[in-house]
Structure formats: structure tokens, C-alpha cells
Amino acid sequence: GAVVSQHPSWVICKSGTSVKIECRSLDFQATTMFWYRQFPKQSLMLMATSNEGSKATYEQGVEKDKFLINHASLTLSTLTVTSAHPEDSSFYICSAKMGEGRPSYNEQFFGPGTRLTVL
Amino acid sequence: ILNVEQSPQSLHVQEGDSTNFTCSFPSSNFYALHWYRWETAKSPEALFVMTLNGDEKKKGRISATLNTKEGYSYLYIKGSQPEDSATYLCAFRASNYQLIWGAGTKLIIKP
């Protein structure tokens, strides 16, 4: 149980285009989802926290107009990198939390990540 | 600025040998310490959540200890096997629920 999928697993795009990454909780309802990015040999950096049905909360330094997050249902959150540039090339990974009251409430379940390369 | 350090950055261990590595974190505003195991091309998988100073947790051949007063946790692997090859991440959760990640220790088991 508690499986999170991400799609696509990798994507290559041209500079200036937009890329959408999907994060799905396959066997549970995720009231909260998190989006991280990771540069080589560095820590996971939280970009934003999204709660179903409300606007995402972005971390300091993360441009909300560039990284659009939508959490329209309890099983799906999307991250759209708008007008991507080479410096946006990175590894993006999502995680999801179950609702309050569930035994694993404090645990984050991760997707396998998406490698984005912007040419 | 809260910082979480993991050492070493990478580690080569002979199959059958035991090993350990460290996660250092702030000694104040502690709420919990998480350990994850991340195999290549897979999702990070939770190993332990530790909340009490002196806590020791075990899962098969893997165990972890916690010292919140001095701000460190050790992860031990006994009798390493090839399937233990992965990156081991720790994350410090502060009392305000902020989660800070270490950069990980990449463990490679040599057959």
C-alpha cells in the first residue's frame, strides 16, 4: 500500500516550452502533497506544499508563476514548469501524506521522480 | 539556517562486512528524525522515524540510534548484501514541522 507514481520519469524539452509533471497517489487519498527538486549531490529542497482544493504554499525563493502547482483531487497533483530554461534542469520528486487520523499520517510517501532536461 | 549533514558522502563496502554512517542535525527544536532508503530509479522508502533521545530502532539487518542532545543519528547495516546498495537519506523535522533533508550517503556493496 501507499504507492505514489510520477509521470513522466524523464523529459527533455526545448527552452521556452512548458512541461507538466503528474504525481498520483495510487492506493490512498493524499490530502497533502509536496514537490521537491534536487540538484546533483545536493539535498532534496522543498519547493511547495499543496493541499487538495487550495492554493499551494511556496517556499521562499520559489517563483509561483514559474512553477504552477495544481492539486485538484485527493489523488493527483501536477507541477508545471512554465517557459522552462536550462537552469530549470533538475530532478523533481513529489511526496504525499495521508489524511489525519490514518496510522501513517506523519509519513511521506514518495514518487520515483522526474528528470527534466531543458535544452 | 538549519543544516543537516550526512557523512560520508559515499561508501564502498565489501559484501558481508558491517558498516555505519552518520546524520548530524541541529540539537535544538527537535521533533523527529527520519531515515529513508533510496534505490536508483525507485521511490525513497521510509526506514525509521525516531523521536526520543536514546531511541534505537531495528529493521532486519538495519538499525539506527538517536542522540538529540548532541544532534546525531547513526545508521548501521550488519552483514551488507548487494541489495543494500542505495542512497540513505536522513531528514530532521523541527518543532515547527519544517523538514530539512541531508544530501545522503551513497552505499555501494562490492560482491
XYZ file of C-alpha atoms in Angstrom:
230
model
C 0.000 0.000 0.000
C 0.874 3.732 -0.098
C 2.212 3.875 -3.640
C 2.912 7.167 -5.377
C 3.570 7.381 -9.102
C 5.078 10.167 -11.133
C 4.832 10.783 -14.835
C 6.903 11.201 -16.880
C 10.014 9.637 -15.369
C 12.154 11.780 -17.641
C 11.547 14.554 -20.121
C 13.693 16.584 -22.481
C 12.276 19.846 -23.764
C 13.330 22.950 -25.630
C 13.955 26.204 -23.852
C 10.794 28.293 -23.629
C 8.347 25.404 -23.584
C 6.260 24.305 -20.607
C 6.398 20.886 -19.022
C 3.780 19.252 -16.813
C 4.683 16.587 -14.259
C 1.986 14.485 -12.617
C 2.066 12.993 -9.142
C -0.570 10.409 -8.235
C -1.324 8.522 -5.042
C -2.465 5.153 -6.358
C -4.000 3.469 -3.324
C -4.720 6.222 -0.824
C -6.128 9.710 -0.640
C -3.448 12.328 -0.257
C -4.661 15.443 1.484
C -1.207 16.979 1.218
C 1.396 16.649 -1.488
C 4.902 18.055 -1.579
C 7.115 18.985 -4.517
C 10.891 18.842 -4.202
C 13.778 19.427 -6.530
C 17.244 18.025 -6.225
C 20.457 19.171 -7.863
C 23.318 16.674 -8.227
C 24.907 15.721 -4.908
C 22.637 18.084 -3.017
C 19.739 17.656 -0.606
C 16.106 17.478 -1.528
C 14.839 21.052 -1.474
C 11.169 21.596 -0.766
C 9.587 23.804 -3.417
C 5.970 23.856 -2.309
C 3.283 22.174 -0.272
C -0.140 21.671 -1.770
C -3.364 20.774 -0.043
C -6.260 19.422 -2.037
C -8.586 22.151 -3.185
C -6.478 25.085 -2.056
C -3.550 27.121 -3.348
C -0.072 25.759 -2.885
C 2.273 27.237 -0.304
C 5.613 28.024 -1.912
C 8.958 28.071 -0.144
C 10.999 31.239 -0.123
C 12.785 31.791 -3.412
C 10.481 29.573 -5.474
C 8.607 31.505 -8.152
C 4.955 30.533 -8.052
C 4.318 31.846 -11.567
C 7.096 29.694 -12.935
C 6.261 26.519 -11.043
C 2.490 26.149 -11.213
C 1.059 23.583 -8.822
C -2.449 22.210 -9.016
C -3.924 19.745 -6.516
C -7.409 19.346 -7.916
C -8.200 15.948 -6.434
C -7.177 13.796 -3.492
C -5.071 11.586 -5.733
C -3.471 13.974 -8.210
C -1.155 16.956 -8.047
C 0.589 18.481 -11.038
C 3.667 20.674 -11.321
C 4.001 22.730 -14.492
C 7.362 24.300 -15.227
C 6.443 27.254 -17.414
C 8.773 28.711 -20.024
C 11.491 26.285 -18.998
C 15.142 27.307 -19.246
C 18.319 25.223 -18.961
C 18.752 26.290 -15.313
C 15.430 24.541 -14.552
C 17.028 21.219 -15.479
C 16.870 19.172 -12.327
C 15.337 16.144 -10.652
C 11.799 16.822 -9.449
C 10.202 14.493 -6.933
C 6.831 14.548 -5.220
C 5.615 13.032 -1.997
C 2.189 12.585 -0.488
C 0.737 12.366 3.001
C -2.410 10.604 4.117
C -5.177 12.394 5.926
C -5.180 12.996 9.662
C -6.245 10.026 11.717
C -4.523 7.472 9.484
C -1.727 5.417 11.149
C 0.887 6.654 8.683
C -0.235 10.285 8.884
C 3.242 11.633 9.676
C 4.948 9.698 6.926
C 5.642 10.977 3.428
C 5.360 8.528 0.546
C 7.493 9.421 -2.430
C 7.150 9.078 -6.147
C 10.145 7.874 -8.164
C 10.919 11.352 -9.501
C 11.160 13.069 -12.884
C 14.421 14.042 -14.548
C 13.883 17.262 -16.505
C 16.448 18.367 -19.063
C 15.922 21.685 -20.809
C 17.982 22.215 -23.945
C 19.923 28.386 8.904
C 19.135 24.796 9.830
C 21.553 22.318 8.314
C 21.624 18.536 8.115
C 24.931 16.870 7.262
C 25.433 13.274 6.269
C 28.793 11.569 6.183
C 30.408 10.058 4.364
C 29.014 11.208 1.030
C 29.679 7.766 -0.434
C 30.912 4.454 0.872
C 32.147 1.239 -0.732
C 31.743 -1.824 1.462
C 32.630 -5.440 0.825
C 29.698 -7.853 0.838
C 29.346 -9.405 4.265
C 31.010 -6.524 6.112
C 29.103 -4.311 8.517
C 29.044 -0.548 8.128
C 27.596 2.611 9.585
C 27.187 6.253 8.669
C 26.146 9.472 10.317
C 23.464 12.102 10.175
C 24.169 15.348 12.064
C 21.369 17.773 12.764
C 20.565 20.798 14.953
C 20.371 19.914 18.656
C 17.575 22.398 19.313
C 13.911 22.465 18.292
C 13.967 18.728 17.642
C 10.739 16.957 16.755
C 11.722 13.850 14.792
C 14.471 12.299 12.683
C 13.600 10.295 9.571
C 15.728 7.776 7.694
C 14.924 6.831 4.109
C 16.455 4.352 1.712
C 16.557 5.389 -1.963
C 17.442 2.839 -4.585
C 18.286 4.058 -8.075
C 15.200 4.581 -10.277
C 12.863 3.826 -7.377
C 10.986 5.895 -4.803
C 12.606 6.751 -1.471
C 11.321 4.287 1.112
C 10.882 5.151 4.773
C 13.069 3.144 7.147
C 12.649 4.737 10.553
C 11.051 7.671 12.313
C 12.815 8.418 15.585
C 11.537 10.823 18.179
C 13.100 10.020 21.571
C 16.650 10.695 22.691
C 18.437 7.377 23.106
C 15.958 5.630 20.842
C 17.168 2.632 18.929
C 15.213 1.118 16.051
C 15.801 -2.042 14.063
C 14.540 -3.483 10.809
C 16.202 -6.752 9.870
C 19.932 -6.091 9.482
C 19.498 -2.310 9.617
C 19.356 -0.369 12.851
C 19.565 3.267 13.890
C 20.350 5.191 17.044
C 19.440 8.719 18.031
C 21.158 11.337 20.200
C 19.087 14.505 20.198
C 21.224 16.289 22.813
C 24.321 16.233 20.629
C 22.429 16.159 17.338
C 23.395 12.944 15.602
C 21.963 9.657 14.437
C 23.843 6.589 13.250
C 22.543 4.059 10.756
C 24.100 0.594 10.985
C 23.946 -2.207 8.454
C 25.086 -5.617 9.605
C 26.458 -8.138 7.097
C 25.969 -5.952 3.993
C 24.312 -7.537 0.985
C 24.214 -6.290 -2.637
C 20.565 -5.322 -2.207
C 21.627 -2.821 0.468
C 23.224 -0.675 -2.235
C 21.271 2.570 -2.191
C 21.430 6.165 -1.047
C 20.424 6.574 2.576
C 18.791 9.903 3.384
C 18.070 11.417 6.734
C 15.668 14.281 7.381
C 15.347 16.417 10.501
C 11.888 17.574 11.468
C 11.931 20.676 13.625
C 9.342 21.506 16.245
C 7.647 23.817 13.729
C 7.307 20.745 11.452
C 9.827 22.093 8.948
C 11.624 19.147 7.321
C 15.292 19.562 6.392
C 16.999 16.884 4.319
C 20.577 15.706 4.267
C 22.285 15.096 0.921
C 22.505 11.374 1.562
C 25.153 8.679 1.894
C 25.533 6.558 -1.232
C 26.333 2.994 -0.222
C 27.811 0.589 -2.767
C 28.232 -3.047 -1.797
C 31.029 -4.829 -3.639
C 30.428 -8.555 -4.265
